[in-house]
Amino acid sequence: MKETMHILLYRAFHAQRNILRPCMRQLGLGAGQPKIVVYLDEHGPCRQRDLADYFEVDPAAISRMLESLEKGGFVTVAADENHRRCNLVKATERGRQAGQTWLEKCAQAEEIMLQGFAPEEREAFRDYLIRARDNFANWREEHPCET
């Protein structure tokens, strides 16, 4: 029986996750948190809403992640001087270091995943993933009540 694209993506995602999970635990980060510290390290301070929009997750989920990250010393959350009802999130030094370590581990996982792929295959695979994500985003915009 030929596996569906859905199952292939699911299995590849979980295989990658199983490679990266020990690193996440060693860093003291929970599920979904590494991407937050990496984003803040690369983009600088931002509002919680910006994080939710970028990662396409519920703002409440971001809020819960940030509470835990703040308790762990990875981020600071403070009132935004320019927007009274918004919080500004910033990576701490611990958060920046964790983000850098995470990126190194992700690069190692990427090399494992793409072992045996020619450079043009790697680039094509990257392009396919971007196009697939864009297709989902475009569909959601055209069908807002169907998701």
Short mmCIF file of N, CA, C and O in Angstrom, two decimals:
data_model
loop_
_atom_site.label_atom_id
_atom_site.label_comp_id
_atom_site.label_asym_id
_atom_site.label_seq_id
_atom_site.Cartn_x
_atom_site.Cartn_y
_atom_site.Cartn_z
N MET A 1 0.84 -1.19 0.00
CA MET A 1 0.00 0.00 0.00
C MET A 1 0.88 1.25 0.00
O MET A 1 1.80 1.37 0.80
N LYS A 2 0.60 2.15 -0.89
CA LYS A 2 1.38 3.38 -1.02
C LYS A 2 0.91 4.38 0.04
O LYS A 2 -0.28 4.64 0.19
N GLU A 3 1.88 4.94 0.78
CA GLU A 3 1.54 5.91 1.83
C GLU A 3 1.12 7.24 1.22
O GLU A 3 1.70 7.69 0.22
N THR A 4 0.17 7.89 1.83
CA THR A 4 -0.31 9.19 1.36
C THR A 4 0.70 10.27 1.73
O THR A 4 1.54 10.09 2.63
N MET A 5 0.59 11.40 1.06
CA MET A 5 1.46 12.55 1.37
C MET A 5 1.28 12.96 2.82
O MET A 5 2.26 13.30 3.50
N HIS A 6 0.04 12.93 3.29
CA HIS A 6 -0.24 13.30 4.68
C HIS A 6 0.57 12.44 5.64
O HIS A 6 1.23 12.94 6.56
N ILE A 7 0.55 11.15 5.43
CA ILE A 7 1.27 10.23 6.32
C ILE A 7 2.78 10.41 6.15
O ILE A 7 3.53 10.39 7.14
N LEU A 8 3.25 10.60 4.93
CA LEU A 8 4.68 10.82 4.72
C LEU A 8 5.17 12.08 5.44
O LEU A 8 6.23 12.06 6.08
N LEU A 9 4.41 13.16 5.34
CA LEU A 9 4.78 14.39 6.05
C LEU A 9 4.76 14.19 7.56
O LEU A 9 5.66 14.63 8.29
N TYR A 10 3.73 13.53 8.02
CA TYR A 10 3.58 13.26 9.45
C TYR A 10 4.77 12.45 9.96
O TYR A 10 5.37 12.78 10.98
N ARG A 11 5.12 11.40 9.24
CA ARG A 11 6.22 10.53 9.67
C ARG A 11 7.56 11.26 9.62
O ARG A 11 8.40 11.10 10.51
N ALA A 12 7.78 12.06 8.59
CA ALA A 12 9.03 12.83 8.49
C ALA A 12 9.12 13.85 9.63
O ALA A 12 10.18 14.00 10.26
N PHE A 13 8.01 14.51 9.92
CA PHE A 13 7.98 15.49 11.01
C PHE A 13 8.32 14.81 12.34
O PHE A 13 9.14 15.30 13.11
N HIS A 14 7.72 13.68 12.61
CA HIS A 14 7.96 13.00 13.88
C HIS A 14 9.37 12.40 13.95
O HIS A 14 9.96 12.37 15.03
N ALA A 15 9.89 11.96 12.84
CA ALA A 15 11.27 11.46 12.83
C ALA A 15 12.23 12.59 13.19
O ALA A 15 13.16 12.41 13.99
N GLN A 16 12.00 13.77 12.61
CA GLN A 16 12.83 14.94 12.93
C GLN A 16 12.66 15.32 14.39
O GLN A 16 13.63 15.60 15.09
N ARG A 17 11.44 15.33 14.84
CA ARG A 17 11.15 15.70 16.23
C ARG A 17 11.84 14.76 17.21
O ARG A 17 12.36 15.19 18.24
N ASN A 18 11.87 13.47 16.89
CA ASN A 18 12.53 12.50 17.76
C ASN A 18 14.04 12.72 17.81
O ASN A 18 14.67 12.42 18.82
N ILE A 19 14.62 13.24 16.74
CA ILE A 19 16.05 13.57 16.73
C ILE A 19 16.31 14.81 17.59
O ILE A 19 17.29 14.88 18.32
N LEU A 20 15.40 15.79 17.53
CA LEU A 20 15.62 17.08 18.20
C LEU A 20 15.13 17.13 19.65
O LEU A 20 15.58 17.97 20.42
N ARG A 21 14.20 16.26 20.01
CA ARG A 21 13.60 16.30 21.35
C ARG A 21 14.62 16.27 22.49
O ARG A 21 14.51 17.05 23.44
N PRO A 22 15.65 15.40 22.44
CA PRO A 22 16.62 15.40 23.54
C PRO A 22 17.32 16.75 23.72
O PRO A 22 17.57 17.19 24.85
N CYS A 23 17.63 17.42 22.61
CA CYS A 23 18.26 18.73 22.69
C CYS A 23 17.32 19.73 23.35
O CYS A 23 17.73 20.53 24.19
N MET A 24 16.06 19.67 22.99
CA MET A 24 15.07 20.58 23.56
C MET A 24 15.03 20.41 25.07
O MET A 24 15.02 21.38 25.82
N ARG A 25 15.00 19.16 25.52
CA ARG A 25 14.97 18.89 26.97
C ARG A 25 16.25 19.41 27.64
O ARG A 25 16.18 19.98 28.73
N GLN A 26 17.41 19.16 27.02
CA GLN A 26 18.68 19.61 27.60
C GLN A 26 18.71 21.13 27.76
O GLN A 26 19.30 21.65 28.70
N LEU A 27 18.10 21.83 26.82
CA LEU A 27 18.08 23.29 26.88
C LEU A 27 17.05 23.81 27.88
O LEU A 27 17.06 24.99 28.22
N GLY A 28 16.17 22.94 28.33
CA GLY A 28 15.13 23.36 29.27
C GLY A 28 13.92 23.96 28.57
O GLY A 28 13.14 24.70 29.18
N LEU A 29 13.75 23.64 27.29
CA LEU A 29 12.64 24.18 26.51
C LEU A 29 11.56 23.12 26.33
O LEU A 29 11.85 21.93 26.30
N GLY A 30 10.34 23.58 26.18
CA GLY A 30 9.21 22.69 25.95
C GLY A 30 8.78 22.74 24.49
O GLY A 30 9.32 23.51 23.68
N ALA A 31 7.79 21.94 24.18
CA ALA A 31 7.28 21.86 22.81
C ALA A 31 6.86 23.23 22.30
O ALA A 31 6.17 23.98 23.00
N GLY A 32 7.31 23.56 21.10
CA GLY A 32 6.96 24.82 20.47
C GLY A 32 7.79 26.02 20.91
O GLY A 32 7.74 27.07 20.29
N GLN A 33 8.55 25.87 21.97
CA GLN A 33 9.30 27.00 22.50
C GLN A 33 10.58 27.35 21.74
O GLN A 33 10.92 28.53 21.64
N PRO A 34 11.32 26.37 21.21
CA PRO A 34 12.55 26.74 20.51
C PRO A 34 12.32 27.74 19.38
O PRO A 34 13.09 28.69 19.21
N LYS A 35 11.24 27.57 18.63
CA LYS A 35 10.99 28.48 17.51
C LYS A 35 10.77 29.91 18.00
O LYS A 35 11.12 30.86 17.31
N ILE A 36 10.24 30.07 19.20
CA ILE A 36 9.99 31.41 19.75
C ILE A 36 11.32 32.11 20.06
O ILE A 36 11.54 33.26 19.66
N VAL A 37 12.23 31.42 20.76
CA VAL A 37 13.50 32.06 21.11
C VAL A 37 14.34 32.32 19.86
O VAL A 37 15.03 33.35 19.79
N VAL A 38 14.27 31.43 18.88
CA VAL A 38 15.01 31.65 17.63
C VAL A 38 14.45 32.88 16.91
O VAL A 38 15.20 33.74 16.46
N TYR A 39 13.13 32.97 16.82
CA TYR A 39 12.50 34.12 16.16
C TYR A 39 12.91 35.42 16.83
O TYR A 39 13.29 36.38 16.16
N LEU A 40 12.85 35.46 18.16
CA LEU A 40 13.20 36.68 18.89
C LEU A 40 14.67 37.03 18.72
O LEU A 40 15.02 38.21 18.61
N ASP A 41 15.53 36.01 18.68
CA ASP A 41 16.95 36.27 18.49
C ASP A 41 17.21 36.85 17.10
O ASP A 41 18.02 37.75 16.93
N GLU A 42 16.50 36.34 16.10
CA GLU A 42 16.72 36.79 14.72
C GLU A 42 16.01 38.10 14.40
O GLU A 42 16.51 38.88 13.59
N HIS A 43 14.84 38.34 14.98
CA HIS A 43 14.03 39.52 14.62
C HIS A 43 14.01 40.61 15.68
O HIS A 43 13.51 41.70 15.42
N GLY A 44 14.48 40.32 16.87
CA GLY A 44 14.45 41.30 17.94
C GLY A 44 13.10 41.31 18.65
O GLY A 44 12.22 40.51 18.35
N PRO A 45 12.95 42.23 19.59
CA PRO A 45 11.71 42.30 20.37
C PRO A 45 10.48 42.49 19.48
O PRO A 45 10.56 43.15 18.43
N CYS A 46 9.39 41.88 19.89
CA CYS A 46 8.15 42.03 19.14
C CYS A 46 6.95 41.84 20.07
O CYS A 46 7.11 41.46 21.23
N ARG A 47 5.78 42.11 19.54
CA ARG A 47 4.55 41.92 20.31
C ARG A 47 4.13 40.45 20.26
O ARG A 47 4.45 39.74 19.32
N GLN A 48 3.39 40.02 21.27
CA GLN A 48 2.90 38.65 21.31
C GLN A 48 2.08 38.34 20.07
O GLN A 48 2.16 37.25 19.51
N ARG A 49 1.29 39.30 19.64
CA ARG A 49 0.42 39.09 18.48
C ARG A 49 1.24 38.80 17.23
O ARG A 49 0.85 38.00 16.38
N ASP A 50 2.40 39.46 17.10
CA ASP A 50 3.28 39.22 15.95
C ASP A 50 3.76 37.76 15.93
O ASP A 50 3.84 37.15 14.86
N LEU A 51 4.07 37.23 17.10
CA LEU A 51 4.49 35.83 17.19
C LEU A 51 3.36 34.89 16.78
O LEU A 51 3.56 33.96 16.01
N ALA A 52 2.16 35.16 17.28
CA ALA A 52 1.00 34.33 16.94
C ALA A 52 0.74 34.36 15.44
O ALA A 52 0.48 33.32 14.82
N ASP A 53 0.81 35.55 14.86
CA ASP A 53 0.57 35.68 13.42
C ASP A 53 1.64 34.96 12.60
O ASP A 53 1.33 34.23 11.66
N TYR A 54 2.89 35.14 12.97
CA TYR A 54 3.99 34.54 12.22
C TYR A 54 3.92 33.02 12.24
O TYR A 54 4.10 32.36 11.22
N PHE A 55 3.66 32.46 13.43
CA PHE A 55 3.64 31.01 13.56
C PHE A 55 2.26 30.40 13.31
O PHE A 55 2.09 29.18 13.39
N GLU A 56 1.29 31.26 13.00
CA GLU A 56 -0.06 30.82 12.68
C GLU A 56 -0.64 29.94 13.78
O GLU A 56 -1.16 28.85 13.55
N VAL A 57 -0.52 30.44 15.02
CA VAL A 57 -1.09 29.74 16.17
C VAL A 57 -1.97 30.70 16.96
O VAL A 57 -1.87 31.93 16.82
N ASP A 58 -2.79 30.13 17.78
CA ASP A 58 -3.70 30.89 18.63
C ASP A 58 -2.90 31.79 19.59
O ASP A 58 -1.94 31.32 20.21
N PRO A 59 -3.29 33.05 19.74
CA PRO A 59 -2.58 33.94 20.68
C PRO A 59 -2.53 33.38 22.10
O PRO A 59 -1.56 33.60 22.82
N ALA A 60 -3.55 32.64 22.51
CA ALA A 60 -3.55 32.04 23.85
C ALA A 60 -2.42 31.02 23.99
O ALA A 60 -1.80 30.91 25.05
N ALA A 61 -2.14 30.28 22.92
CA ALA A 61 -1.05 29.30 22.95
C ALA A 61 0.29 30.03 23.10
O ALA A 61 1.16 29.59 23.87
N ILE A 62 0.46 31.13 22.39
CA ILE A 62 1.68 31.93 22.52
C ILE A 62 1.81 32.46 23.94
O ILE A 62 2.88 32.42 24.54
N SER A 63 0.73 32.91 24.49
CA SER A 63 0.73 33.44 25.85
C SER A 63 1.20 32.38 26.85
O SER A 63 2.03 32.66 27.73
N ARG A 64 0.70 31.16 26.72
CA ARG A 64 1.10 30.07 27.62
C ARG A 64 2.59 29.74 27.44
O ARG A 64 3.30 29.53 28.42
N MET A 65 3.04 29.71 26.19
CA MET A 65 4.46 29.43 25.94
C MET A 65 5.34 30.52 26.54
O MET A 65 6.38 30.24 27.13
N LEU A 66 4.91 31.77 26.39
CA LEU A 66 5.71 32.88 26.90
C LEU A 66 5.77 32.89 28.42
O LEU A 66 6.81 33.22 28.99
N GLU A 67 4.69 32.51 29.07
CA GLU A 67 4.70 32.41 30.54
C GLU A 67 5.79 31.45 30.98
O GLU A 67 6.58 31.74 31.88
N SER A 68 5.83 30.28 30.35
CA SER A 68 6.82 29.28 30.70
C SER A 68 8.23 29.73 30.34
O SER A 68 9.18 29.54 31.12
N LEU A 69 8.38 30.35 29.17
CA LEU A 69 9.70 30.85 28.76
C LEU A 69 10.19 31.95 29.69
O LEU A 69 11.39 32.02 30.00
N GLU A 70 9.29 32.79 30.14
CA GLU A 70 9.67 33.85 31.07
C GLU A 70 10.11 33.26 32.41
O GLU A 70 11.13 33.67 32.97
N LYS A 71 9.36 32.29 32.91
CA LYS A 71 9.73 31.62 34.17
C LYS A 71 11.09 30.94 34.06
O LYS A 71 11.84 30.89 35.02
N GLY A 72 11.40 30.42 32.87
CA GLY A 72 12.68 29.75 32.65
C GLY A 72 13.83 30.70 32.37
O GLY A 72 14.97 30.26 32.22
N GLY A 73 13.54 31.99 32.28
CA GLY A 73 14.60 32.97 32.05
C GLY A 73 15.01 33.12 30.60
O GLY A 73 16.06 33.68 30.30
N PHE A 74 14.17 32.64 29.66
CA PHE A 74 14.50 32.71 28.24
C PHE A 74 14.03 34.00 27.58
O PHE A 74 14.58 34.41 26.56
N VAL A 75 12.97 34.60 28.11
CA VAL A 75 12.42 35.84 27.56
C VAL A 75 12.00 36.77 28.68
O VAL A 75 11.81 36.35 29.82
N THR A 76 11.84 38.02 28.31
CA THR A 76 11.18 38.98 29.19
C THR A 76 9.93 39.47 28.47
O THR A 76 9.91 39.58 27.24
N VAL A 77 8.90 39.72 29.24
CA VAL A 77 7.65 40.24 28.70
C VAL A 77 7.31 41.49 29.49
O VAL A 77 7.20 41.44 30.71
N ALA A 78 7.21 42.61 28.79
CA ALA A 78 6.93 43.88 29.45
C ALA A 78 5.96 44.70 28.61
O ALA A 78 5.81 44.46 27.40
N ALA A 79 5.32 45.64 29.24
CA ALA A 79 4.37 46.51 28.53
C ALA A 79 5.11 47.26 27.42
O ALA A 79 6.23 47.73 27.60
N ASP A 80 4.48 47.35 26.27
CA ASP A 80 5.02 48.08 25.13
C ASP A 80 4.70 49.56 25.32
O ASP A 80 3.54 49.94 25.43
N GLU A 81 5.72 50.39 25.35
CA GLU A 81 5.54 51.83 25.57
C GLU A 81 4.70 52.47 24.47
O GLU A 81 4.01 53.45 24.71
N ASN A 82 4.76 51.92 23.27
CA ASN A 82 4.06 52.51 22.13
C ASN A 82 2.61 52.02 22.00
O ASN A 82 1.83 52.65 21.30
N HIS A 83 2.29 50.90 22.62
CA HIS A 83 0.94 50.34 22.55
C HIS A 83 0.52 49.94 23.96
O HIS A 83 0.96 48.91 24.46
N ARG A 84 -0.32 50.71 24.58
CA ARG A 84 -0.65 50.51 25.99
C ARG A 84 -1.17 49.12 26.32
O ARG A 84 -0.91 48.60 27.38
N ARG A 85 -1.91 48.51 25.41
CA ARG A 85 -2.51 47.22 25.74
C ARG A 85 -1.74 46.04 25.17
O ARG A 85 -2.24 44.94 25.13
N CYS A 86 -0.52 46.28 24.74
CA CYS A 86 0.29 45.21 24.15
C CYS A 86 1.52 44.95 25.01
O CYS A 86 2.04 45.85 25.66
N ASN A 87 1.97 43.71 24.96
CA ASN A 87 3.22 43.34 25.62
C ASN A 87 4.31 43.18 24.57
O ASN A 87 4.06 42.69 23.48
N LEU A 88 5.50 43.58 24.96
CA LEU A 88 6.66 43.42 24.10
C LEU A 88 7.50 42.27 24.65
O LEU A 88 7.80 42.22 25.84
N VAL A 89 7.85 41.34 23.79
CA VAL A 89 8.60 40.14 24.17
C VAL A 89 10.02 40.28 23.66
O VAL A 89 10.24 40.66 22.51
N LYS A 90 10.97 39.93 24.51
CA LYS A 90 12.38 40.06 24.15
C LYS A 90 13.14 38.84 24.66
O LYS A 90 12.89 38.38 25.77
N ALA A 91 14.05 38.32 23.86
CA ALA A 91 14.89 37.20 24.28
C ALA A 91 15.94 37.70 25.26
O ALA A 91 16.51 38.77 25.09
N THR A 92 16.18 36.91 26.29
CA THR A 92 17.27 37.19 27.22
C THR A 92 18.55 36.57 26.66
O THR A 92 18.53 35.88 25.63
N GLU A 93 19.66 36.79 27.34
CA GLU A 93 20.91 36.16 26.91
C GLU A 93 20.76 34.64 26.93
O GLU A 93 21.21 33.95 26.01
N ARG A 94 20.11 34.11 27.96
CA ARG A 94 19.88 32.66 28.02
C ARG A 94 19.04 32.21 26.82
O ARG A 94 19.30 31.17 26.23
N GLY A 95 18.04 32.98 26.48
CA GLY A 95 17.19 32.65 25.34
C GLY A 95 17.97 32.69 24.03
O GLY A 95 17.81 31.81 23.18
N ARG A 96 18.81 33.70 23.86
CA ARG A 96 19.62 33.81 22.64
C ARG A 96 20.57 32.62 22.52
O ARG A 96 20.73 32.05 21.45
N GLN A 97 21.21 32.25 23.63
CA GLN A 97 22.13 31.11 23.61
C GLN A 97 21.39 29.81 23.29
O GLN A 97 21.87 29.00 22.49
N ALA A 98 20.22 29.64 23.90
CA ALA A 98 19.41 28.44 23.62
C ALA A 98 19.00 28.41 22.15
O ALA A 98 19.03 27.36 21.51
N GLY A 99 18.63 29.57 21.62
CA GLY A 99 18.24 29.65 20.22
C GLY A 99 19.38 29.29 19.29
O GLY A 99 19.18 28.57 18.29
N GLN A 100 20.58 29.74 19.59
CA GLN A 100 21.74 29.42 18.76
C GLN A 100 22.06 27.92 18.82
O GLN A 100 22.35 27.30 17.79
N THR A 101 22.01 27.36 20.01
CA THR A 101 22.24 25.92 20.15
C THR A 101 21.18 25.14 19.38
O THR A 101 21.48 24.16 18.70
N TRP A 102 19.93 25.58 19.48
CA TRP A 102 18.84 24.92 18.77
C TRP A 102 19.08 24.94 17.25
O TRP A 102 18.90 23.94 16.58
N LEU A 103 19.49 26.10 16.73
CA LEU A 103 19.75 26.20 15.29
C LEU A 103 20.86 25.26 14.86
O LEU A 103 20.80 24.67 13.78
N GLU A 104 21.89 25.11 15.69
CA GLU A 104 22.98 24.18 15.38
C GLU A 104 22.46 22.75 15.31
O GLU A 104 22.80 21.99 14.40
N LYS A 105 21.61 22.37 16.27
CA LYS A 105 21.04 21.02 16.28
C LYS A 105 20.10 20.82 15.09
O LYS A 105 20.06 19.74 14.50
N CYS A 106 19.36 21.86 14.73
CA CYS A 106 18.46 21.76 13.57
C CYS A 106 19.26 21.58 12.28
O CYS A 106 18.85 20.81 11.40
N ALA A 107 20.40 22.25 12.18
CA ALA A 107 21.26 22.09 11.01
C ALA A 107 21.78 20.66 10.93
O ALA A 107 21.85 20.08 9.84
N GLN A 108 22.12 20.07 12.08
CA GLN A 108 22.57 18.68 12.10
C GLN A 108 21.44 17.74 11.66
O GLN A 108 21.65 16.81 10.87
N ALA A 109 20.23 18.00 12.17
CA ALA A 109 19.07 17.19 11.78
C ALA A 109 18.77 17.33 10.30
O ALA A 109 18.42 16.35 9.63
N GLU A 110 18.94 18.53 9.78
CA GLU A 110 18.72 18.76 8.35
C GLU A 110 19.71 17.96 7.52
O GLU A 110 19.34 17.38 6.49
N GLU A 111 20.95 17.92 7.96
CA GLU A 111 21.95 17.14 7.23
C GLU A 111 21.61 15.65 7.26
O GLU A 111 21.80 14.95 6.27
N ILE A 112 21.13 15.17 8.38
CA ILE A 112 20.71 13.77 8.47
C ILE A 112 19.57 13.51 7.49
O ILE A 112 19.58 12.55 6.73
N MET A 113 18.58 14.41 7.49
CA MET A 113 17.40 14.25 6.63
C MET A 113 17.77 14.27 5.15
O MET A 113 17.23 13.50 4.37
N LEU A 114 18.69 15.13 4.79
CA LEU A 114 19.01 15.34 3.36
C LEU A 114 20.22 14.55 2.89
O LEU A 114 20.72 14.78 1.78
N GLN A 115 20.67 13.62 3.71
CA GLN A 115 21.81 12.78 3.33
C GLN A 115 21.49 12.07 2.01
O GLN A 115 20.42 11.51 1.83
N GLY A 116 22.42 12.16 1.07
CA GLY A 116 22.24 11.52 -0.23
C GLY A 116 21.49 12.36 -1.23
O GLY A 116 21.33 11.96 -2.38
N PHE A 117 21.00 13.53 -0.84
CA PHE A 117 20.33 14.44 -1.77
C PHE A 117 21.39 15.29 -2.47
O PHE A 117 22.28 15.83 -1.82
N ALA A 118 21.27 15.44 -3.76
CA ALA A 118 22.15 16.34 -4.51
C ALA A 118 21.76 17.79 -4.17
O ALA A 118 20.63 18.04 -3.75
N PRO A 119 22.69 18.74 -4.36
CA PRO A 119 22.36 20.13 -4.05
C PRO A 119 21.09 20.63 -4.74
O PRO A 119 20.27 21.32 -4.12
N GLU A 120 20.89 20.26 -6.00
CA GLU A 120 19.68 20.72 -6.70
C GLU A 120 18.42 20.05 -6.13
O GLU A 120 17.35 20.65 -6.12
N GLU A 121 18.55 18.83 -5.62
CA GLU A 121 17.41 18.16 -4.98
C GLU A 121 17.07 18.83 -3.66
O GLU A 121 15.89 18.98 -3.32
N ARG A 122 18.09 19.24 -2.92
CA ARG A 122 17.86 19.95 -1.66
C ARG A 122 17.10 21.25 -1.92
O ARG A 122 16.15 21.57 -1.20
N GLU A 123 17.54 21.98 -2.92
CA GLU A 123 16.89 23.25 -3.25
C GLU A 123 15.45 23.01 -3.74
O GLU A 123 14.53 23.74 -3.37
N ALA A 124 15.26 21.99 -4.55
CA ALA A 124 13.91 21.67 -5.04
C ALA A 124 13.01 21.28 -3.87
O ALA A 124 11.86 21.73 -3.80
N PHE A 125 13.51 20.47 -2.96
CA PHE A 125 12.73 20.05 -1.80
C PHE A 125 12.32 21.26 -0.97
O PHE A 125 11.16 21.38 -0.55
N ARG A 126 13.25 22.16 -0.75
CA ARG A 126 12.97 23.41 -0.03
C ARG A 126 11.86 24.19 -0.74
O ARG A 126 10.90 24.65 -0.11
N ASP A 127 11.98 24.33 -2.05
CA ASP A 127 10.98 25.05 -2.83
C ASP A 127 9.61 24.37 -2.76
O ASP A 127 8.58 25.03 -2.66
N TYR A 128 9.61 23.03 -2.80
CA TYR A 128 8.33 22.30 -2.71
C TYR A 128 7.64 22.57 -1.37
O TYR A 128 6.43 22.76 -1.32
N LEU A 129 8.43 22.57 -0.30
CA LEU A 129 7.84 22.83 1.02
C LEU A 129 7.27 24.25 1.11
O LEU A 129 6.19 24.46 1.66
N ILE A 130 7.98 25.21 0.56
CA ILE A 130 7.50 26.60 0.56
C ILE A 130 6.21 26.70 -0.25
O ILE A 130 5.23 27.31 0.20
N ARG A 131 6.19 26.09 -1.41
CA ARG A 131 4.99 26.14 -2.26
C ARG A 131 3.81 25.44 -1.59
O ARG A 131 2.67 25.92 -1.66
N ALA A 132 4.06 24.32 -0.94
CA ALA A 132 2.98 23.60 -0.25
C ALA A 132 2.40 24.46 0.86
O ALA A 132 1.17 24.58 0.99
N ARG A 133 3.25 25.09 1.64
CA ARG A 133 2.79 25.97 2.71
C ARG A 133 2.00 27.15 2.13
O ARG A 133 0.94 27.53 2.64
N ASP A 134 2.51 27.74 1.06
CA ASP A 134 1.81 28.86 0.42
C ASP A 134 0.45 28.43 -0.10
O ASP A 134 -0.52 29.19 -0.02
N ASN A 135 0.37 27.23 -0.65
CA ASN A 135 -0.93 26.72 -1.13
C ASN A 135 -1.93 26.63 0.00
O ASN A 135 -3.11 27.01 -0.17
N PHE A 136 -1.50 26.14 1.15
CA PHE A 136 -2.39 26.09 2.31
C PHE A 136 -2.83 27.49 2.74
O PHE A 136 -4.00 27.73 3.02
N ALA A 137 -1.88 28.41 2.80
CA ALA A 137 -2.20 29.78 3.22
C ALA A 137 -3.18 30.43 2.25
O ALA A 137 -4.15 31.09 2.67
N ASN A 138 -2.96 30.26 0.96
CA ASN A 138 -3.87 30.83 -0.05
C ASN A 138 -5.26 30.21 0.05
O ASN A 138 -6.26 30.91 -0.06
N TRP A 139 -5.33 28.91 0.26
CA TRP A 139 -6.62 28.24 0.38
C TRP A 139 -7.38 28.78 1.59
O TRP A 139 -8.57 29.05 1.50
N ARG A 140 -6.67 28.95 2.72
CA ARG A 140 -7.33 29.47 3.92
C ARG A 140 -7.88 30.87 3.70
O ARG A 140 -8.94 31.21 4.20
N GLU A 141 -7.15 31.69 2.95
CA GLU A 141 -7.64 33.04 2.65
C GLU A 141 -8.90 33.00 1.79
O GLU A 141 -9.81 33.79 1.97
N GLU A 142 -8.94 32.07 0.86
CA GLU A 142 -10.09 31.95 -0.05
C GLU A 142 -11.29 31.24 0.58
O GLU A 142 -12.40 31.39 0.12
N HIS A 143 -11.03 30.46 1.63
CA HIS A 143 -12.08 29.67 2.27
C HIS A 143 -12.05 29.86 3.79
O HIS A 143 -11.83 28.90 4.53
N PRO A 144 -12.23 31.08 4.28
CA PRO A 144 -12.05 31.34 5.71
C PRO A 144 -13.00 30.57 6.63
O PRO A 144 -12.66 30.30 7.78
N CYS A 145 -14.15 30.20 6.17
CA CYS A 145 -15.12 29.50 7.04
C CYS A 145 -15.02 28.00 6.95
O CYS A 145 -15.74 27.29 7.66
N GLU A 146 -14.15 27.48 6.12
CA GLU A 146 -14.08 26.05 5.91
C GLU A 146 -12.95 25.38 6.71
O GLU A 146 -12.76 24.18 6.61
N THR A 147 -12.19 26.15 7.48
CA THR A 147 -11.11 25.55 8.26
C THR A 147 -11.45 25.52 9.72
O THR A 147 -12.32 26.15 10.20
#
